[in-house]
Coordinates of C-alpha atoms and ligand atoms in Angstrom, one line a residue:
M696 CA 72.2 2.4 -28.9
A697 CA 70.7 5.9 -28.9
D698 CA 68.7 7.1 -25.9
I699 CA 65.1 6.9 -26.6
I700 CA 63.4 7.9 -23.3
K701 CA 62.0 11.4 -23.3
L702 CA 59.9 13.3 -20.7
L703 CA 56.4 13.9 -21.9
P704 CA 55.5 17.5 -22.6
D705 CA 53.2 19.0 -19.9
H706 CA 50.1 19.2 -22.0
V707 CA 50.4 15.5 -22.9
A708 CA 51.0 14.5 -19.3
N709 CA 48.0 16.6 -18.3
Q710 CA 45.8 15.0 -20.9
I711 CA 46.8 11.6 -19.6
A712 CA 46.1 12.6 -16.0
A713 CA 42.7 14.0 -17.1
G714 CA 41.8 10.5 -18.2
E715 CA 41.9 9.5 -14.6
V716 CA 40.4 12.5 -13.0
V717 CA 37.7 13.4 -15.5
Q718 CA 35.5 10.6 -16.6
R719 CA 32.4 12.6 -17.4
P720 CA 30.9 16.0 -16.7
A721 CA 29.9 14.9 -13.2
S722 CA 33.7 14.5 -12.3
V723 CA 34.3 18.2 -13.3
V724 CA 31.3 19.2 -11.1
K725 CA 32.7 17.4 -8.2
E726 CA 36.2 18.9 -8.5
L727 CA 34.9 22.5 -8.9
L728 CA 32.4 22.2 -6.1
E729 CA 35.1 20.8 -3.8
N730 CA 37.5 23.6 -4.8
A731 CA 34.8 26.2 -3.9
I732 CA 34.3 24.5 -0.5
D733 CA 38.0 24.4 0.2
A734 CA 38.1 28.1 -0.6
G735 CA 35.7 28.7 2.3
A736 CA 32.6 29.7 0.2
T737 CA 29.3 30.3 2.0
T738 CA 27.2 30.3 -1.2
I739 CA 27.9 28.2 -4.2
K740 CA 26.1 28.3 -7.5
L741 CA 26.2 25.4 -10.1
I742 CA 25.1 26.1 -13.6
I743 CA 24.8 23.3 -16.1
K744 CA 23.9 23.3 -19.8
E745 CA 23.1 20.2 -21.9
G746 CA 24.1 17.7 -19.3
G747 CA 27.4 19.5 -18.8
K748 CA 28.6 19.0 -22.3
I749 CA 28.2 22.6 -23.2
L750 CA 28.8 24.3 -19.9
I751 CA 29.6 23.5 -16.3
Q752 CA 30.0 26.6 -14.2
V753 CA 30.7 27.0 -10.5
V754 CA 30.5 30.4 -8.9
D755 CA 31.6 30.8 -5.3
D756 CA 32.1 33.6 -2.8
G757 CA 35.3 32.1 -1.3
M758 CA 38.7 33.4 -0.8
G759 CA 39.6 33.9 -4.5
M760 CA 43.1 33.9 -6.0
S761 CA 45.8 36.5 -6.7
A762 CA 46.8 37.0 -10.3
T763 CA 49.9 34.8 -9.9
D764 CA 47.9 32.0 -8.1
A765 CA 45.2 32.2 -10.7
R766 CA 47.8 31.4 -13.4
L767 CA 49.6 28.8 -11.3
S768 CA 46.4 26.9 -10.3
F769 CA 46.3 25.4 -13.8
E770 CA 49.8 23.9 -13.5
R771 CA 50.1 20.2 -12.6
H772 CA 50.8 19.5 -8.9
A773 CA 50.1 23.1 -8.1
T774 CA 48.2 23.2 -4.8
S775 CA 47.9 25.5 -1.8
K776 CA 46.5 22.7 0.3
I777 CA 49.6 20.6 1.2
Q778 CA 53.2 21.6 1.3
K779 CA 55.0 18.6 2.7
A780 CA 54.5 14.9 2.8
E781 CA 53.4 14.9 6.4
D782 CA 50.4 17.2 5.5
L783 CA 49.0 14.2 3.7
F784 CA 48.3 12.7 7.1
N785 CA 46.3 15.6 8.4
L786 CA 44.1 16.6 5.6
N787 CA 41.2 18.9 6.2
T788 CA 40.6 19.9 2.6
K789 CA 38.9 18.1 -0.2
G790 CA 41.6 18.6 -2.7
F791 CA 45.3 18.0 -2.2
R792 CA 46.7 16.6 -5.5
G793 CA 46.8 19.8 -7.4
E794 CA 45.7 17.9 -10.5
A795 CA 42.1 18.8 -11.1
L796 CA 42.4 22.2 -12.8
A797 CA 45.4 21.2 -14.9
S798 CA 43.5 18.1 -16.1
I799 CA 40.3 19.9 -16.8
A800 CA 42.1 22.7 -18.7
A801 CA 43.8 20.1 -20.8
I802 CA 40.5 18.8 -22.2
A803 CA 38.1 21.7 -22.3
H804 CA 37.7 25.4 -22.8
V805 CA 38.1 27.0 -19.3
E806 CA 37.4 30.5 -18.3
M807 CA 38.1 31.7 -14.8
Q808 CA 37.3 35.0 -13.1
T809 CA 38.7 35.4 -9.5
R810 CA 39.3 38.0 -6.9
P811 CA 40.5 37.9 -3.3
E812 CA 38.7 40.2 -1.0
S813 CA 41.8 42.3 -0.4
E814 CA 42.3 43.3 -4.0
E815 CA 40.3 45.7 -6.0
L816 CA 40.8 44.1 -9.4
G817 CA 40.5 40.5 -10.1
T818 CA 41.9 38.2 -12.8
H819 CA 40.3 36.8 -15.9
I820 CA 42.0 33.8 -17.6
K821 CA 41.0 31.8 -20.6
I822 CA 42.7 28.5 -21.3
E823 CA 41.9 26.0 -24.2
G824 CA 43.5 22.6 -24.2
S825 CA 46.3 23.7 -21.8
K826 CA 47.0 26.8 -23.9
I827 CA 46.5 30.2 -22.3
V828 CA 44.4 32.3 -24.7
F829 CA 44.6 35.4 -22.5
Q830 CA 45.0 36.6 -19.0
E831 CA 43.9 40.1 -18.0
A832 CA 42.8 42.2 -15.0
S833 CA 39.0 42.4 -14.6
V834 CA 36.3 43.7 -12.5
T835 CA 34.7 40.8 -10.8
P836 CA 33.0 40.0 -7.5
K837 CA 34.9 38.5 -4.6
G838 CA 35.4 34.8 -5.0
T839 CA 35.9 32.6 -8.1
S840 CA 33.8 31.7 -11.1
M841 CA 35.0 28.8 -13.1
A842 CA 33.3 28.0 -16.4
V843 CA 34.2 24.7 -18.2
K844 CA 32.9 24.6 -21.8
N845 CA 33.0 21.9 -24.5
L846 CA 34.4 19.2 -22.4
F847 CA 36.5 16.6 -24.3
F848 CA 36.6 19.0 -27.4
N849 CA 40.0 17.6 -28.3
I850 CA 39.3 13.9 -27.4
P851 CA 36.4 13.0 -29.8
A852 CA 36.4 9.4 -28.6
R853 CA 35.7 10.5 -25.0
R854 CA 33.1 13.0 -26.1
N855 CA 31.2 10.4 -28.2
F856 CA 31.3 8.1 -25.2
L857 CA 29.2 10.5 -23.2
K858 CA 25.6 9.5 -22.6
S859 CA 22.5 11.4 -23.2
N860 CA 22.1 14.8 -21.5
Q861 CA 19.6 13.3 -19.2
V862 CA 21.9 10.5 -18.0
E863 CA 24.8 12.9 -17.6
L864 CA 22.6 15.3 -15.6
R865 CA 21.6 12.4 -13.4
H866 CA 25.3 11.7 -12.6
I867 CA 25.8 15.4 -12.0
T868 CA 22.8 15.5 -9.6
D869 CA 24.2 12.5 -7.7
E870 CA 27.5 14.3 -7.3
F871 CA 25.7 17.5 -6.3
H872 CA 23.7 15.6 -3.6
R873 CA 26.8 14.2 -2.1
V874 CA 28.5 17.5 -1.8
A875 CA 25.4 19.4 -0.6
L876 CA 24.6 16.7 2.0
A877 CA 28.2 16.9 3.3
H878 CA 28.0 20.7 3.8
P879 CA 24.5 21.8 5.0
S880 CA 25.9 25.1 6.3
I881 CA 26.8 26.2 2.7
A882 CA 24.0 27.5 0.6
F883 CA 23.7 25.9 -2.9
H884 CA 21.9 26.8 -6.1
F885 CA 21.7 24.5 -9.0
Y886 CA 20.5 25.6 -12.4
N887 CA 20.0 23.3 -15.4
N888 CA 19.4 24.9 -18.8
G889 CA 18.2 28.0 -17.0
N890 CA 15.8 26.2 -14.7
E891 CA 16.4 26.1 -11.0
L892 CA 16.7 22.5 -9.9
F893 CA 17.7 23.1 -6.3
N894 CA 17.8 26.1 -4.0
L895 CA 19.2 24.9 -0.7
P896 CA 19.6 27.5 2.1
S897 CA 22.2 27.2 4.8
D898 CA 20.6 24.7 7.3
N899 CA 21.1 21.8 9.6
Y900 CA 21.7 18.3 8.5
R901 CA 18.1 17.2 8.8
K902 CA 16.7 20.1 6.9
R903 CA 19.3 19.7 4.2
I904 CA 18.3 16.1 3.6
V905 CA 14.6 17.1 3.5
N906 CA 15.3 20.0 1.2
I907 CA 17.0 17.6 -1.2
F908 CA 14.8 14.6 -1.0
G909 CA 11.5 16.2 -0.5
S910 CA 9.3 17.0 2.5
R911 CA 8.0 13.5 3.0
T912 CA 11.5 12.3 3.8
N913 CA 11.2 14.0 7.2
Q914 CA 8.9 11.4 8.7
K915 CA 11.2 8.6 7.6
L916 CA 14.3 9.7 9.4
V917 CA 15.5 8.3 12.7
P918 CA 18.5 10.1 14.3
V919 CA 21.7 8.4 15.1
E920 CA 24.3 9.7 17.5
E921 CA 27.4 8.2 19.2
E922 CA 30.7 9.4 20.4
T923 CA 33.7 7.1 21.0
P924 CA 37.4 7.8 21.1
I925 CA 37.7 6.2 17.7
V926 CA 34.8 7.7 15.9
K927 CA 32.0 10.3 16.3
I928 CA 28.9 9.2 14.4
K929 CA 25.8 11.4 13.7
G930 CA 23.2 11.4 11.1
F931 CA 20.0 9.5 10.2
I932 CA 18.8 6.2 9.2
T933 CA 15.4 5.6 7.5
K934 CA 12.8 3.6 9.3
P935 CA 12.7 0.0 8.3
E936 CA 9.3 0.2 6.8
F937 CA 10.7 2.7 4.2
A938 CA 13.4 0.3 3.1
K939 CA 13.6 0.2 -0.7
K940 CA 13.9 -2.7 -3.1
S941 CA 16.7 -0.9 -4.9
R942 CA 19.7 0.8 -3.5
G943 CA 18.9 4.5 -3.3
E944 CA 19.6 6.9 -0.5
Q945 CA 22.7 5.6 1.1
F946 CA 25.4 8.0 2.1
F947 CA 28.5 7.7 4.2
F948 CA 30.6 10.8 4.9
I949 CA 33.9 10.6 6.6
N950 CA 35.1 14.0 7.8
N951 CA 32.5 15.6 5.5
R952 CA 33.7 13.7 2.5
F953 CA 31.4 11.4 0.7
I954 CA 32.8 7.9 0.6
K955 CA 31.8 4.5 -0.6
S956 CA 32.4 1.6 1.7
P957 CA 30.9 -1.8 1.1
Y958 CA 32.3 -2.8 4.5
L959 CA 30.6 -0.1 6.5
H960 CA 27.5 -0.6 4.4
H961 CA 27.4 -4.1 5.5
A962 CA 27.6 -2.9 9.1
V963 CA 24.4 -0.9 8.7
V964 CA 22.6 -3.6 6.9
A965 CA 23.6 -6.0 9.6
A966 CA 22.0 -3.7 12.2
F967 CA 18.8 -3.9 10.2
E968 CA 18.9 -7.6 10.1
G969 CA 15.5 -9.2 10.9
L970 CA 13.8 -5.8 10.5
I971 CA 13.7 -5.6 6.7
K972 CA 13.5 -8.2 4.0
S973 CA 16.7 -9.5 2.7
D974 CA 16.1 -8.1 -0.8
S975 CA 15.5 -4.5 0.4
Y976 CA 18.0 -1.9 1.5
P977 CA 17.8 0.6 4.4
G978 CA 18.4 4.3 3.6
Y979 CA 21.0 6.2 5.6
F980 CA 22.8 9.4 5.9
L981 CA 25.7 8.8 8.3
Y982 CA 28.4 11.3 9.1
L983 CA 31.5 9.8 10.7
E984 CA 34.3 11.9 12.1
V985 CA 37.6 10.3 12.7
D986 CA 41.1 11.5 13.3
P987 CA 42.4 12.5 9.8
S988 CA 45.6 10.6 10.5
S989 CA 43.7 7.4 11.0
I990 CA 42.5 7.2 7.4
D991 CA 44.1 7.1 4.0
I992 CA 42.1 8.7 1.3
N993 CA 44.9 8.5 -1.1
I994 CA 44.2 5.2 -2.6
H995 CA 42.0 6.3 -5.5
P996 CA 42.3 9.4 -7.6
T997 CA 38.6 10.1 -7.6
K998 CA 38.7 9.7 -3.8
T999 CA 35.5 7.9 -2.9
E1000 CA 37.3 5.0 -1.4
V1001 CA 39.0 5.2 2.0
K1002 CA 41.3 3.0 4.0
F1003 CA 40.8 2.9 7.7
D1004 CA 43.3 2.0 10.4
D1005 CA 40.9 0.2 12.6
E1006 CA 38.1 -1.1 10.3
H1007 CA 36.9 -3.8 12.7
S1008 CA 36.2 -1.5 15.6
L1009 CA 34.5 1.0 13.2
Y1010 CA 32.3 -1.8 11.9
A1011 CA 31.3 -2.9 15.4
I1012 CA 30.6 0.6 16.7
L1013 CA 28.6 1.5 13.6
R1014 CA 26.5 -1.6 13.8
S1015 CA 25.7 -1.2 17.5
T1016 CA 25.0 2.5 17.1
V1017 CA 22.5 1.9 14.4
K1018 CA 20.9 -0.9 16.3
H1019 CA 20.6 1.2 19.3
S1020 CA 18.8 4.0 17.4
L1021 CA 16.4 1.5 15.9
G1022 CA 15.6 0.3 19.4
Q1023 CA 15.6 3.6 21.1
F1024 CA 13.1 5.2 18.7
N1025 CA 11.0 2.1 19.0
V1026 CA 10.9 1.5 15.3
A1027 CA 12.0 -2.1 15.6
P1028 CA 9.1 -4.1 16.9
A1029 CA 6.0 -2.7 15.1
L1030 CA 6.8 -4.5 11.9
D1031 CA 4.9 -6.6 9.6
F1032 CA 6.7 -8.0 6.6
E1033 CA 3.7 -9.3 4.8
H1034 CA 1.8 -6.1 5.2
D1035 CA -1.3 -5.7 3.1
P1036 CA -0.8 -2.7 0.8
N1037 CA -4.6 -2.0 1.2
L1038 CA -3.8 -1.1 4.8
Q1039 CA -1.2 1.4 3.9
T1040 CA -2.3 4.9 4.5
P1041 CA -2.2 7.1 1.5
Y1042 CA 0.2 10.0 1.9
E1043 CA -2.4 12.6 2.4
F1044 CA -3.9 10.8 5.4
K1045 CA -0.6 10.2 7.1
D1046 CA -0.7 13.4 9.1
K1047 CA -4.3 13.3 10.2
S1048 CA -5.1 12.2 13.7
A1049 CA -6.3 8.6 14.2
V1050 CA -9.9 7.6 14.5
P1051 CA -10.8 5.1 17.3
P1052 CA -11.0 1.7 15.7
K1053 CA -14.4 0.0 15.4
V1054 CA -14.6 -3.7 16.1
T1055 CA -16.8 -5.8 13.9
V1056 CA -17.5 -9.3 14.8
D1057 CA -18.3 -12.0 12.4
A1058 CA -21.1 -13.7 14.2
G1059 CA -21.2 -16.6 11.8
F1060 CA -17.5 -17.4 12.4
N1061 CA -16.9 -21.1 13.1
P1062 CA -13.4 -21.7 14.4
F1063 CA -13.6 -25.4 13.6
Q1064 CA -14.4 -25.0 10.0
E1065 CA -11.4 -25.3 7.7
T1066 CA -10.7 -22.1 5.9
K1067 CA -11.0 -22.9 2.2
S1068 CA -9.5 -19.6 1.0
P1069 CA -8.5 -16.8 3.3
S1070 CA -9.8 -13.5 2.1
P1071 CA -8.0 -13.0 -1.2
S1072 CA -5.1 -10.6 -1.0
P1073 CA -5.1 -7.6 -3.3
A1074 CA -2.9 -9.0 -5.8
S1075 CA -4.9 -12.1 -6.3
R1076 CA -8.0 -10.1 -6.4
S1077 CA -6.4 -8.0 -9.1
Y1078 CA -5.7 -11.2 -10.9
Q1079 CA -9.3 -12.1 -10.9
K1080 CA -10.2 -8.7 -12.0
Q1081 CA -8.1 -9.2 -15.0
S1082 CA -9.2 -12.7 -15.8
S1083 CA -12.9 -12.2 -15.3
G1084 CA -12.7 -9.3 -17.6
N1085 CA -11.5 -11.4 -20.5
W1086 CA -12.7 -14.8 -19.7
E1087 CA -12.5 -15.5 -23.5
S1088 CA -8.8 -15.4 -23.1
L1089 CA -9.1 -18.9 -21.9
Y1090 CA -10.1 -19.9 -25.5
V1091 CA -7.5 -17.7 -27.0
G1092 CA -4.8 -19.3 -24.8
L1093 CA -5.8 -22.8 -25.8
E1094 CA -6.4 -22.0 -29.4
S1095 CA -3.0 -20.6 -29.9
K1096 CA -1.6 -23.7 -28.5
M1097 CA -3.5 -26.0 -30.7
G1098 CA -1.3 -27.5 -33.4
T1099 CA 1.9 -26.1 -31.9
D1100 CA 2.6 -29.1 -29.8
D1101 CA 5.9 -29.7 -31.5
E1102 CA 7.3 -26.3 -30.4
P1103 CA 9.9 -26.6 -27.7
G1104 CA 8.3 -25.5 -24.4
S1105 CA 4.8 -25.7 -25.7
I1106 CA 2.4 -27.6 -23.6
S1107 CA -0.6 -29.6 -24.7
F1108 CA -3.2 -30.0 -22.1
E1109 CA -4.4 -33.4 -21.5
S1110 CA -7.9 -32.2 -21.8
D1111 CA -7.3 -30.9 -25.3
T1112 CA -6.7 -34.3 -26.6
I1113 CA -9.2 -36.1 -24.5
T1114 CA -12.2 -34.1 -25.3
G1115 CA -11.1 -32.5 -28.5
S1116 CA -14.1 -30.4 -28.3
I1117 CA -13.4 -27.8 -25.7
F1118 CA -14.6 -24.9 -27.8
E1119 CA -18.0 -26.2 -28.1
G1120 CA -19.6 -25.2 -24.9
E1121 CA -18.7 -23.1 -22.0
K1122 CA -19.5 -25.8 -19.5
E1123 CA -17.1 -28.2 -21.2
T1124 CA -14.4 -25.5 -21.4
T1125 CA -14.5 -24.8 -17.7
E1126 CA -14.5 -28.5 -17.0
A1127 CA -11.7 -29.1 -19.3
V1128 CA -9.3 -26.8 -17.5
T1129 CA -10.4 -27.2 -14.0
T1130 CA -7.8 -29.8 -13.4
T1131 CA -5.5 -27.4 -11.6
F1132 CA -4.8 -27.2 -7.9
Q1133 CA -2.5 -25.2 -5.8
I1134 CA 0.1 -26.6 -3.5
R1135 CA 1.6 -24.8 -0.5
R1136 CA 0.1 -21.5 -1.9
K1137 CA 3.1 -21.4 -4.2
Y1138 CA 2.7 -23.8 -7.1
I1139 CA -0.1 -24.5 -9.4
V1140 CA -0.2 -28.1 -10.8
T1141 CA -2.0 -29.1 -13.8
T1142 CA -1.9 -32.3 -16.0
I1143 CA -0.7 -32.4 -19.5
K1144 CA -0.6 -35.2 -22.1
S1145 CA 2.7 -36.5 -21.0
G1146 CA 2.4 -36.0 -17.3
M1147 CA 2.1 -32.9 -15.3
V1148 CA 3.3 -29.3 -15.0
V1149 CA 4.2 -27.6 -11.8
I1150 CA 4.0 -23.8 -12.2
D1151 CA 5.5 -21.2 -9.9
Q1152 CA 2.5 -19.0 -9.5
S1153 CA 4.3 -15.8 -8.8
R1154 CA 6.8 -16.1 -11.7
A1155 CA 4.0 -17.1 -14.0
H1156 CA 2.0 -14.1 -13.2
Q1157 CA 5.1 -11.9 -13.6
R1158 CA 5.5 -13.2 -17.1
V1159 CA 1.9 -12.7 -18.0
L1160 CA 1.9 -9.1 -16.7
Y1161 CA 5.3 -8.3 -18.1
E1162 CA 4.2 -9.2 -21.6
K1163 CA 1.0 -7.4 -21.2
F1164 CA 2.7 -4.1 -20.2
L1165 CA 5.3 -4.5 -23.0
K1166 CA 2.4 -4.9 -25.4
N1167 CA 0.5 -2.0 -24.0
S1168 CA 3.5 0.3 -24.2
T1169 CA 3.5 0.0 -28.0
V1170 CA 0.3 1.8 -28.1
K1171 CA 0.3 5.5 -27.3
Q1172 CA -2.2 5.5 -24.4
G1173 CA -2.5 2.4 -22.3
V1174 CA -5.7 1.0 -20.8
S1175 CA -6.4 2.8 -17.6
Q1176 CA -9.0 3.2 -15.0
Q1177 CA -10.1 6.6 -14.0
L1178 CA -9.7 7.4 -10.3
L1179 CA -12.9 8.8 -8.7
F1180 CA -10.8 11.1 -6.6
P1181 CA -7.5 12.3 -8.1
L1182 CA -4.5 11.3 -5.9
H1183 CA -2.1 14.0 -4.9
L1184 CA 1.3 12.6 -4.2
S1185 CA 4.5 14.3 -3.2
F1186 CA 8.0 13.5 -4.4
S1187 CA 11.4 15.1 -4.1
K1188 CA 12.6 17.4 -6.9
S1189 CA 14.9 14.8 -8.4
E1190 CA 12.1 12.2 -8.3
I1191 CA 9.8 14.6 -10.1
N1192 CA 12.5 15.1 -12.7
A1193 CA 12.8 11.3 -13.1
L1194 CA 9.1 11.0 -13.3
K1195 CA 9.0 13.6 -16.1
E1196 CA 11.5 11.6 -18.0
I1197 CA 9.5 8.4 -17.9
Q1198 CA 6.1 10.1 -18.1
D1199 CA 5.5 8.9 -21.7
I1200 CA 6.2 5.3 -20.8
L1201 CA 4.1 5.5 -17.7
V1202 CA 1.2 7.0 -19.8
S1203 CA 1.6 4.2 -22.3
I1204 CA 1.3 1.7 -19.5
G1205 CA -1.9 3.4 -18.3
F1206 CA -1.1 6.1 -15.8
I1207 CA -2.7 9.5 -16.3
F1208 CA -1.0 12.5 -14.7
E1209 CA -2.0 16.1 -14.3
N1210 CA -0.1 18.9 -12.8
I1211 CA 3.4 17.7 -12.4
E1212 CA 5.0 20.6 -10.6
G1213 CA 7.1 21.6 -7.7
E1214 CA 7.2 18.6 -5.4
S1215 CA 3.8 17.2 -6.2
I1216 CA 1.9 15.4 -8.8
T1217 CA -1.8 14.6 -9.4
V1218 CA -2.7 11.1 -10.6
T1219 CA -6.1 10.8 -12.3
G1220 CA -5.8 7.4 -13.8
V1221 CA -3.9 4.2 -13.2
P1222 CA -3.3 1.0 -15.1
L1223 CA -6.2 -1.5 -14.8
L1224 CA -4.5 -3.8 -12.4
V1225 CA -3.2 -1.2 -10.0
A1226 CA -5.1 -0.6 -6.8
E1227 CA -5.5 3.0 -5.7
S1228 CA -3.8 2.4 -2.4
E1229 CA -0.7 1.0 -4.1
V1230 CA -0.1 3.9 -6.5
G1231 CA 2.3 5.8 -4.3
M1232 CA 4.3 2.7 -3.5
I1233 CA 4.4 1.6 -7.1
L1234 CA 5.5 5.0 -8.4
D1235 CA 8.2 5.1 -5.8
Q1236 CA 9.5 1.8 -6.9
L1237 CA 9.3 2.7 -10.6
I1238 CA 11.2 5.9 -10.1
S1239 CA 13.9 4.3 -8.0
D1240 CA 14.4 1.4 -10.4
Y1241 CA 14.6 3.9 -13.2
Q1242 CA 17.1 6.0 -11.3
Q1243 CA 19.2 3.0 -10.5
E1244 CA 19.4 1.9 -14.1
V1245 CA 21.4 4.5 -15.9
T1246 CA 20.7 3.8 -19.6
D1247 CA 19.8 5.7 -22.7
D1248 CA 17.5 3.9 -24.9
S1249 CA 13.8 4.1 -24.3
F1250 CA 13.3 0.4 -25.0
S1251 CA 15.2 -0.6 -22.0
H1252 CA 13.3 2.0 -19.9
T1253 CA 10.0 0.4 -21.0
D1254 CA 11.5 -2.9 -20.3
I1255 CA 12.7 -2.0 -16.8
L1256 CA 9.4 -0.3 -15.9
S1257 CA 7.4 -3.3 -17.2
K1258 CA 9.5 -5.6 -15.1
T1259 CA 9.1 -3.5 -12.0
L1260 CA 5.3 -3.3 -12.5
A1261 CA 5.0 -7.0 -13.2
K1262 CA 7.0 -7.8 -10.1
T1263 CA 5.1 -5.4 -7.9
L1264 CA 1.7 -6.5 -9.1
A1265 CA 2.1 -10.2 -9.6
V1266 CA 0.5 -12.6 -7.1
K1267 CA 3.1 -13.6 -4.5
T1268 CA 4.1 -16.9 -3.0
G1269 CA 1.8 -17.5 0.0
E1270 CA -1.4 -16.2 -1.7
T1271 CA -4.3 -18.4 -2.1
L1272 CA -5.7 -18.5 -5.6
D1273 CA -9.2 -19.6 -6.2
N1274 CA -9.8 -22.1 -9.0
A1275 CA -10.9 -19.7 -11.6
S1276 CA -7.8 -17.6 -11.0
Q1277 CA -5.5 -20.6 -11.2
I1278 CA -7.0 -21.7 -14.5
A1279 CA -6.9 -18.2 -16.0
L1280 CA -3.3 -17.9 -14.9
V1281 CA -2.3 -21.2 -16.5
N1282 CA -4.0 -20.3 -19.7
D1283 CA -2.6 -16.8 -19.8
L1284 CA 0.8 -18.1 -19.1
F1285 CA 0.8 -20.6 -22.0
A1286 CA -0.5 -17.8 -24.3
C1287 CA 2.7 -15.9 -23.6
K1288 CA 5.5 -15.6 -26.1
E1289 CA 8.0 -16.8 -23.6
S1290 CA 6.2 -18.9 -21.0
M1291 CA 9.2 -20.8 -19.8
V1292 CA 11.1 -18.1 -18.0
S1293 CA 10.1 -15.2 -15.8
P1294 CA 11.0 -11.6 -16.8
F1295 CA 13.9 -12.1 -14.5
N1296 CA 15.1 -15.2 -16.3
K1297 CA 14.0 -17.7 -13.7
P1298 CA 12.2 -20.9 -14.7
V1299 CA 8.5 -20.6 -14.5
Y1300 CA 7.4 -24.2 -14.6
I1301 CA 8.8 -27.7 -14.7
T1302 CA 7.2 -30.7 -16.3
I1303 CA 7.1 -34.2 -14.8
T1304 CA 6.5 -36.9 -17.3
E1305 CA 4.7 -40.1 -16.7
N1306 CA 8.0 -41.7 -17.2
D1307 CA 9.6 -39.7 -14.4
I1308 CA 6.8 -40.8 -12.1
D1309 CA 7.1 -44.4 -13.2
K1310 CA 10.7 -44.4 -12.3
K1311 CA 9.9 -43.4 -8.8
F1312 CA 7.8 -46.5 -8.4
I1313 CA 10.4 -49.0 -9.3
Ligands
LIG1180 P1 43.7 20.9 -5.4 O1 42.3 21.2 -5.1 O2 44.0 19.4 -5.3 O3 44.7 21.7 -4.6 P2 43.1 21.9 -8.0 O4 43.8 21.7 -9.3 O5 41.7 21.6 -7.8 O6 44.0 21.2 -6.9 O7 43.3 23.5 -7.6 C1 44.6 24.0 -7.6 C2 44.6 25.2 -6.6 O8 43.9 26.3 -7.2 C3 44.1 24.9 -5.3 O9 45.0 24.4 -4.4 C4 43.6 26.3 -4.8 O10 44.7 27.0 -4.3 C5 43.3 27.0 -6.2 N1 41.8 27.1 -6.4 C6 41.1 26.2 -7.2 N2 39.8 26.5 -7.2 C7 39.7 27.6 -6.4 C8 38.6 28.4 -5.9 N3 37.3 28.1 -6.4 N4 38.8 29.4 -5.1 C9 40.1 29.7 -4.6 N5 41.1 28.9 -5.0 C10 41.0 27.9 -5.8
LIG1181 MG1 40.7 20.6 -6.2

């Protein structure tokens, strides 16, 4: 039999390797930024056009390359960073595989200008799909400029697979954050389509975090510091009260390299145990330093996973260090999970000095009287606001159910059939549906023809609100209430960018914005159900949910935002609802298109038939 095995030509091998190294523009950004850092740059400029599909350029003032090195740097396994196998165990650089430039050059148009300080003339090289177009001497500043154009020009399938510019830019920004956070002493500039997104001067860790995530981050940070023979830990955690519902600002760096580690993440979360709700996540920026020989970063080509020699000790040390910081800075005890959003200070008041509290005494208070309904919480109040506004919706709800009894999931109220005349007078109507009551401030029970329904109040309200927001968003401008005093809120630059992206949807839900610029926005109107004091919190949540959910189509954005709003604004378990609110909620629920499940696909109510009850009595 003839021999059939052949070595792949270099450009084919490179293209295959590129599949692993370069998933999307953000991967190129990461490789180029890391090369600039390895080259000892003090200032790095990142220039992006059209989400990196047209241009990704990194300009550094590092050590540059000689003409020969410049050419060699595009060969596979060409690296100046390791020479022998042992070097792998003592890595102090980001790169070491010598794969990145070869891979990138195989799938894009690359133009490099580079000059070491010691030489007068630099080198200019152009490569397209692994083919050198030209190489010539050129006049260029010290350092290296690497421009990557038309990524995946020769792999249409990959190019088509790329997401919208916005989504790709978000991935790039994530990568940029990671690198910039790991190297606060290096100055960074980031331009997108000619606009400056970030201008980060050389600084300390804290200031770098604040420069990236906005000035209001500063008050959230609690320092962490510990030194043991195994690991040196420094950095910051965010105060428990700033824990977010979605995973957001969580960063681990090992020897100044960003890593993902579910195991170490767990250690931090464990330290917060009891201080934050189980469905929220603490923020952290933790810099770990370990002996390079005790870790193996070789296990994944994109290098965000790391293997440690002594994971268990690391876990224990990390957990107790974080716990210690929480205790030391006294952020642990003053916590109130069920805090009333009405009591939250709006941002602009946060820095003002406190006014001595006034005590008012309720002279008529009788401790022996059973409290019928504790003062309604804001959410239930907002429910009343809504229901009292359209009391007629009671009729609508019932009406739409008349004659639809056969539909699966449709409910016919007992009173419907008994009175048969509920539309005749208001008195009767209210009577007809007052057969609700609340149990354990969690469920609302009402009777139906065949027995009874038990409704989860929170899920029911979520469903009602969700459908309402979805419906509102189909009109251009949602129903909103004008704020008496415009609210000025501050956000980080990337949050502002996200906000701009979802602005149209937010407007359709009922928000009105003015002056979105720099790090601040002015809100002049909010959706009907949103209390003024909750606006900052809600926008925070909407932005972070949007940022988490990397998706292209605007329907799913509206959907995500409607879900978030519904969840945030819905009455919660534990809230007392007065009778009118209960009734309105039940009727609104059964007027919904999908009353059986919550927006998060959880059952909203169960029915218990007379038969079920009979069986219990046997
Ligand atoms: P690695 O970083 O793993 O060594 P790369 O393909 O990213 O592999 O780069 C190959 C080589 O090119 C590097 O080892 C380095 O010597 C050189 N190089 C790449 N980028 C730069 C830069 N911005 N400045 C100076 N040298 C660079
Ligand atoms: Mg590299």
